Amino acid sequence: MVQTYSKHGPTQAFGLVCSPSSNSVYDGKFAYVPALEDVLVWDVKTGKMVTCIERSPKGDAFAVGYADGSIRLWDAASRSVLATFNGHKRAVTALAFDDAGVRLASGSQDTNIILWDVIGEAGLFRLRGHRDQITNIRFLSKYPSSTASTSTITTTWLVSSSKDTFVKLWDLSTQHCVQTIVAHRAEVWSFGLNPAQDLLLSGSNEGELKAWKIEPGALVNGIKESENGELPKAIHPVSTLPLASTHRVSQITFHATLPYFFVQSNDRSVEVFRIRKKHARRKKRADAKAATGKAENANAVADDGHIEKVELADLFVPYLVVRTTGKIKSFAFPEEARTKDAFQLFFALSNNAIEVYNVPTYTKSKENTPEATRLYSLDLPGHRTDVRTLALSSDDTLLASASNGSLKIWNMRTTSCIRTLECGHSVCSTFLPGDQYVVIGTKTGEMQIFDLSSSTLVETIKAHIATVWSVHTRPDQQALVTGSADKDIKFWNIEWRQLENGSKRRTVSLVHTQHLENDRRHLVCPLQSQRKLLAVALLDSTVKVFYQDTLKFFLSLYGHKLPVLSMDISHDSKLIVTSSADKNVKIWGLDFGDCHKSIFAHDESVMQVAFEKKSHYFWTVGKDRLLKYWDGDKFENIQKLDGHHGEIWALAVSTSANFVVTGSHDKSIRIWEKLDEPLFLEEERERDLEQLYESGLADTLNREDLPIGSGDPTSEAPAQAETTDVTKQTTETLMAGERISEALELADTEIEIHQTYERAKEGLSEAQLAAIQPPPQNPILAAHGLEPDAWVLRVVEGVQSAALHDALLVLPFGRVMSLMIYLNLWAKKEWNIPLVSRILFFLLKTHHHQIVANRIMRTTLIPLRGHLRAALFRQKSAINYNLAALQFIRRHNDAQRTAQFYEETGLDEEKTLAKIAEGKKRKRVNV
């Protein structure tokens, strides 16, 4: 009989305010911050999480780039994914929308830039040129290219920066880099564009800020050769701006409406610069002096009388420096200031906290020095440092998590933090009997006792002179056992004392009663007690087992190559499992001290191990970010769970054995609950092999040195081209291609059966026809009530738009020929003409060589061309008719508004038209 196990799955992740993995977005009320694989939305005023990064100009749409190279468009209102883009092979590091919000540019660690069509949910093209990670991307929306047609979107210029020290200007209409700027000698981490988009500021690893002037004429008129055969540059160097900080410049942002820009250094400060308007008057004076010949510096005036070089010290003035309580990962601000006297700055900190500061606006008064004040701070729902220890109460309702400086108590039902207490650098923790007190062991050798009801520190005991590695409650619930790096093991009786103020409440105290001193050559590491036995791990990689009542030596377990980091004894005291820094887990018998099995459990150090209550199943966590479930009797890995984004330090198993809790270096706490779904080991192994095969197949298909589709394999490799198509094979695209192939095979078989039946009917009499039964319809088609061509269309429509091209690349050429026949049928019936056109053009482009060389395709392509042209002509006529109707409605509405204004007294036609034009302008109102 095949043994089944209970399957576990992730259910909750909490303890995380924001992670230092991405930038943040702030709109004045809500903060959109990264949280590992999620995007959290916080109300910074109330400190509550609303739900669950580049924000679209359309409003509540957000583009989020992930470490696996995918991009998801999220709708903040519905909390759902609008589209998923897969094109990058490594983590996405930069995102930017154009002004219309219909195109998205993404940069990645794979050095590529991809332009996405948000409406069509497809990749337009891939730009190659940088040699290192892309750090920032911005559209130039003020300058339409001369090569772009009037019918296309006018935003045709793109600026990108990279860690290869270069800043590049791209012409999207020709899909080529038109200028490469050697900006810095070190990595360019960020750049900023002013609202007028005629000035670019770039920051690097050198801690300096360089200014570059953007020439509008070179962009609008096109970059053309001069008479000397030289190409004019669109971006020119201006000057260097000194900064107060010498750290790396991480972010440069101009305010959209106020005359300020902000420079974030790789520390705890953001410098605020004020943009002065005196340079305009200075420019006029220089023009006047140039006209009269009194210019003091002839080099400062160009032929047209304008200043070639403006001193940044005169244009940008340091205003103030905002300093936060932690290292800044990113900052943001609302587009419009809520008041005239101040504006807000939002900071996402690398220590799992967010803060909002109020920055006063500039006044000419010299009495008060401007200072930024902190408005809101959100840090209670998470730890500032790594979660090093976890402890569950006896009824599994409370969870104690401790780190360097804080102890937090969580409600396991709501996963909300109900207590936050200051503590030392904690290493281990446990609940005392009754679940009203928590004891933690610190790195300085102290034991701290906390009362949860009053949220106070009851007592601090100097238990050891070195780090307290382990603290455990003895099975009789009457004493504690502590092990320390000072080579001593101490026993502490739990005593309850009445308070002296006369109240009925009692307090707890620990009294040292017994002492076990080890060999002075070894230091004591973790220990574990169960019934009559006490196990102690030493730094010589051995484990010693003692009798708990007499403290006499019983067994010595040796076999690990590195020190044991954790261990646990089963409920029946028959097995002990040890985990070590040598990546192995060993299962020992406590009868004779024999090693039952040595398992290579993790790829890194195994940090903690714990038995499930009343069983021989146990859990392990390691620095490889994995949680694993094991059978201690059969020595088999039951399940492997991944989800953490950092080393897992702590593990706690529930008393009811229904869930486990893990704490990690990523500052998150995760709950893994037991599901109702059974688990079979054979199915898990097959699933792992399938995932390994599919990932290997996808990596093979994503090789850049292979031709795409049926291209000429002798041609130049597409990796050498500056512009290529956007393709990336994933497990989803492979499965989508298989579904399309299966649908085509099913439909072809069904059509062939019916054609055979029709040919068999030819030349038969009516009596013979009555005796022949028609072939039965395919069960799948019969269940959905669809014809073969309709079924294929339904399957193709079910593929995500962003993954359609990659799914079509999986099809062999025989299936492509079959799909062409169905495209002809769909075009004839006018079914989903946009989809038909998109598939047809992609297949013709991809398989051009084989289609041209195949004469059989002629009989399919000629009628397809006629049907598709007729359908497109009819759709074009309908669209033109609707556009004419909408234009008529707009003219009718304008005429009605004009008539209403004419009815008012004292208005003529010119004033009325001026008032109508004034009403069309958007006005900004300070609320």
mmCIF file with all atom_site columns, C-alpha atoms in Angstrom, residues 165-232:
data_model
loop_
_atom_site.group_PDB
_atom_site.id
_atom_site.type_symbol
_atom_site.label_atom_id
_atom_site.label_alt_id
_atom_site.label_comp_id
_atom_site.label_asym_id
_atom_site.label_entity_id
_atom_site.label_seq_id
_atom_site.pdbx_PDB_ins_code
_atom_site.Cartn_x
_atom_site.Cartn_y
_atom_site.Cartn_z
_atom_site.occupancy
_atom_site.B_iso_or_equiv
_atom_site.pdbx_formal_charge
_atom_site.auth_seq_id
_atom_site.auth_comp_id
_atom_site.auth_asym_id
_atom_site.auth_atom_id
_atom_site.pdbx_PDB_model_num
ATOM 1  C CA . THR A 1 165 ? 29.157 54.223 -17.366 1.00 0.00 ? 165 THR A CA 1
ATOM 2  C CA . PHE A 1 166 ? 27.206 55.233 -20.508 1.00 0.00 ? 166 PHE A CA 1
ATOM 3  C CA . VAL A 1 167 ? 24.011 57.198 -21.116 1.00 0.00 ? 167 VAL A CA 1
ATOM 4  C CA . LYS A 1 168 ? 22.354 56.436 -24.449 1.00 0.00 ? 168 LYS A CA 1
ATOM 5  C CA . LEU A 1 169 ? 19.774 58.294 -26.552 1.00 0.00 ? 169 LEU A CA 1
ATOM 6  C CA . TRP A 1 170 ? 17.511 56.039 -28.633 1.00 0.00 ? 170 TRP A CA 1
ATOM 7  C CA . ASP A 1 171 ? 15.342 56.959 -31.623 1.00 0.00 ? 171 ASP A CA 1
ATOM 8  C CA . LEU A 1 172 ? 12.317 54.658 -31.306 1.00 0.00 ? 172 LEU A CA 1
ATOM 9  C CA . SER A 1 173 ? 11.082 55.415 -34.817 1.00 0.00 ? 173 SER A CA 1
ATOM 10 C CA . THR A 1 174 ? 14.240 53.935 -36.343 1.00 0.00 ? 174 THR A CA 1
ATOM 11 C CA . GLN A 1 175 ? 14.952 51.644 -33.357 1.00 0.00 ? 175 GLN A CA 1
ATOM 12 C CA . HIS A 1 176 ? 18.593 52.673 -33.104 1.00 0.00 ? 176 HIS A CA 1
ATOM 13 C CA . CYS A 1 177 ? 20.910 54.438 -30.693 1.00 0.00 ? 177 CYS A CA 1
ATOM 14 C CA . VAL A 1 178 ? 21.697 57.901 -32.066 1.00 0.00 ? 178 VAL A CA 1
ATOM 15 C CA . GLN A 1 179 ? 24.079 59.091 -29.335 1.00 0.00 ? 179 GLN A CA 1
ATOM 16 C CA . THR A 1 180 ? 26.205 57.501 -26.624 1.00 0.00 ? 180 THR A CA 1
ATOM 17 C CA . ILE A 1 181 ? 27.278 59.816 -23.829 1.00 0.00 ? 181 ILE A CA 1
ATOM 18 C CA . VAL A 1 182 ? 30.419 58.981 -21.891 1.00 0.00 ? 182 VAL A CA 1
ATOM 19 C CA . ALA A 1 183 ? 28.963 60.423 -18.734 1.00 0.00 ? 183 ALA A CA 1
ATOM 20 C CA . HIS A 1 184 ? 31.108 59.212 -15.846 1.00 0.00 ? 184 HIS A CA 1
ATOM 21 C CA . ARG A 1 185 ? 34.110 57.099 -14.997 1.00 0.00 ? 185 ARG A CA 1
ATOM 22 C CA . ALA A 1 186 ? 32.019 54.866 -12.714 1.00 0.00 ? 186 ALA A CA 1
ATOM 23 C CA . GLU A 1 187 ? 28.568 53.264 -12.886 1.00 0.00 ? 187 GLU A CA 1
ATOM 24 C CA . VAL A 1 188 ? 25.700 55.630 -13.735 1.00 0.00 ? 188 VAL A CA 1
ATOM 25 C CA . TRP A 1 189 ? 23.033 54.766 -11.169 1.00 0.00 ? 189 TRP A CA 1
ATOM 26 C CA . SER A 1 190 ? 20.386 57.359 -11.979 1.00 0.00 ? 190 SER A CA 1
ATOM 27 C CA . PHE A 1 191 ? 19.487 60.428 -13.980 1.00 0.00 ? 191 PHE A CA 1
ATOM 28 C CA . GLY A 1 192 ? 16.711 63.004 -13.831 1.00 0.00 ? 192 GLY A CA 1
ATOM 29 C CA . LEU A 1 193 ? 14.882 65.134 -16.407 1.00 0.00 ? 193 LEU A CA 1
ATOM 30 C CA . ASN A 1 194 ? 13.423 68.523 -15.584 1.00 0.00 ? 194 ASN A CA 1
ATOM 31 C CA . PRO A 1 195 ? 9.728  69.106 -16.525 1.00 0.00 ? 195 PRO A CA 1
ATOM 32 C CA . ALA A 1 196 ? 10.731 71.080 -19.629 1.00 0.00 ? 196 ALA A CA 1
ATOM 33 C CA . GLN A 1 197 ? 12.985 68.173 -20.675 1.00 0.00 ? 197 GLN A CA 1
ATOM 34 C CA . ASP A 1 198 ? 15.832 70.439 -21.744 1.00 0.00 ? 198 ASP A CA 1
ATOM 35 C CA . LEU A 1 199 ? 18.154 69.517 -18.869 1.00 0.00 ? 199 LEU A CA 1
ATOM 36 C CA . LEU A 1 200 ? 19.443 66.105 -17.759 1.00 0.00 ? 200 LEU A CA 1
ATOM 37 C CA . LEU A 1 201 ? 21.229 65.448 -14.466 1.00 0.00 ? 201 LEU A CA 1
ATOM 38 C CA . SER A 1 202 ? 23.168 62.194 -14.060 1.00 0.00 ? 202 SER A CA 1
ATOM 39 C CA . GLY A 1 203 ? 24.638 60.680 -10.904 1.00 0.00 ? 203 GLY A CA 1
ATOM 40 C CA . SER A 1 204 ? 27.238 57.973 -10.541 1.00 0.00 ? 204 SER A CA 1
ATOM 41 C CA . ASN A 1 205 ? 29.177 55.908 -8.055  1.00 0.00 ? 205 ASN A CA 1
ATOM 42 C CA . GLU A 1 206 ? 31.643 58.778 -7.696  1.00 0.00 ? 206 GLU A CA 1
ATOM 43 C CA . GLY A 1 207 ? 29.180 60.851 -5.689  1.00 0.00 ? 207 GLY A CA 1
ATOM 44 C CA . GLU A 1 208 ? 29.003 63.702 -8.200  1.00 0.00 ? 208 GLU A CA 1
ATOM 45 C CA . LEU A 1 209 ? 26.221 65.201 -10.281 1.00 0.00 ? 209 LEU A CA 1
ATOM 46 C CA . LYS A 1 210 ? 26.715 66.175 -13.926 1.00 0.00 ? 210 LYS A CA 1
ATOM 47 C CA . ALA A 1 211 ? 24.398 68.378 -15.975 1.00 0.00 ? 211 ALA A CA 1
ATOM 48 C CA . TRP A 1 212 ? 23.665 67.899 -19.677 1.00 0.00 ? 212 TRP A CA 1
ATOM 49 C CA . LYS A 1 213 ? 21.779 70.200 -22.030 1.00 0.00 ? 213 LYS A CA 1
ATOM 50 C CA . ILE A 1 214 ? 19.270 68.688 -24.472 1.00 0.00 ? 214 ILE A CA 1
ATOM 51 C CA . GLU A 1 215 ? 19.087 70.489 -27.837 1.00 0.00 ? 215 GLU A CA 1
ATOM 52 C CA . PRO A 1 216 ? 15.448 70.666 -29.020 1.00 0.00 ? 216 PRO A CA 1
ATOM 53 C CA . GLY A 1 217 ? 16.428 71.471 -32.601 1.00 0.00 ? 217 GLY A CA 1
ATOM 54 C CA . ALA A 1 218 ? 18.489 68.313 -33.056 1.00 0.00 ? 218 ALA A CA 1
ATOM 55 C CA . LEU A 1 219 ? 15.580 66.157 -31.862 1.00 0.00 ? 219 LEU A CA 1
ATOM 56 C CA . VAL A 1 220 ? 12.716 67.905 -33.668 1.00 0.00 ? 220 VAL A CA 1
ATOM 57 C CA . ASN A 1 221 ? 14.493 68.372 -36.996 1.00 0.00 ? 221 ASN A CA 1
ATOM 58 C CA . GLY A 1 222 ? 16.290 65.037 -36.847 1.00 0.00 ? 222 GLY A CA 1
ATOM 59 C CA . ILE A 1 223 ? 19.975 64.259 -36.445 1.00 0.00 ? 223 ILE A CA 1
ATOM 60 C CA . LYS A 1 224 ? 21.357 64.920 -39.912 1.00 0.00 ? 224 LYS A CA 1
ATOM 61 C CA . GLU A 1 225 ? 24.879 65.242 -41.215 1.00 0.00 ? 225 GLU A CA 1
ATOM 62 C CA . SER A 1 226 ? 26.322 68.718 -41.556 1.00 0.00 ? 226 SER A CA 1
ATOM 63 C CA . GLU A 1 227 ? 28.270 70.019 -44.538 1.00 0.00 ? 227 GLU A CA 1
ATOM 64 C CA . ASN A 1 228 ? 31.459 68.702 -42.968 1.00 0.00 ? 228 ASN A CA 1
ATOM 65 C CA . GLY A 1 229 ? 29.945 65.237 -42.655 1.00 0.00 ? 229 GLY A CA 1
ATOM 66 C CA . GLU A 1 230 ? 29.620 65.433 -38.869 1.00 0.00 ? 230 GLU A CA 1
ATOM 67 C CA . LEU A 1 231 ? 26.558 64.417 -36.914 1.00 0.00 ? 231 LEU A CA 1
ATOM 68 C CA . PRO A 1 232 ? 25.314 67.029 -34.442 1.00 0.00 ? 232 PRO A CA 1
#
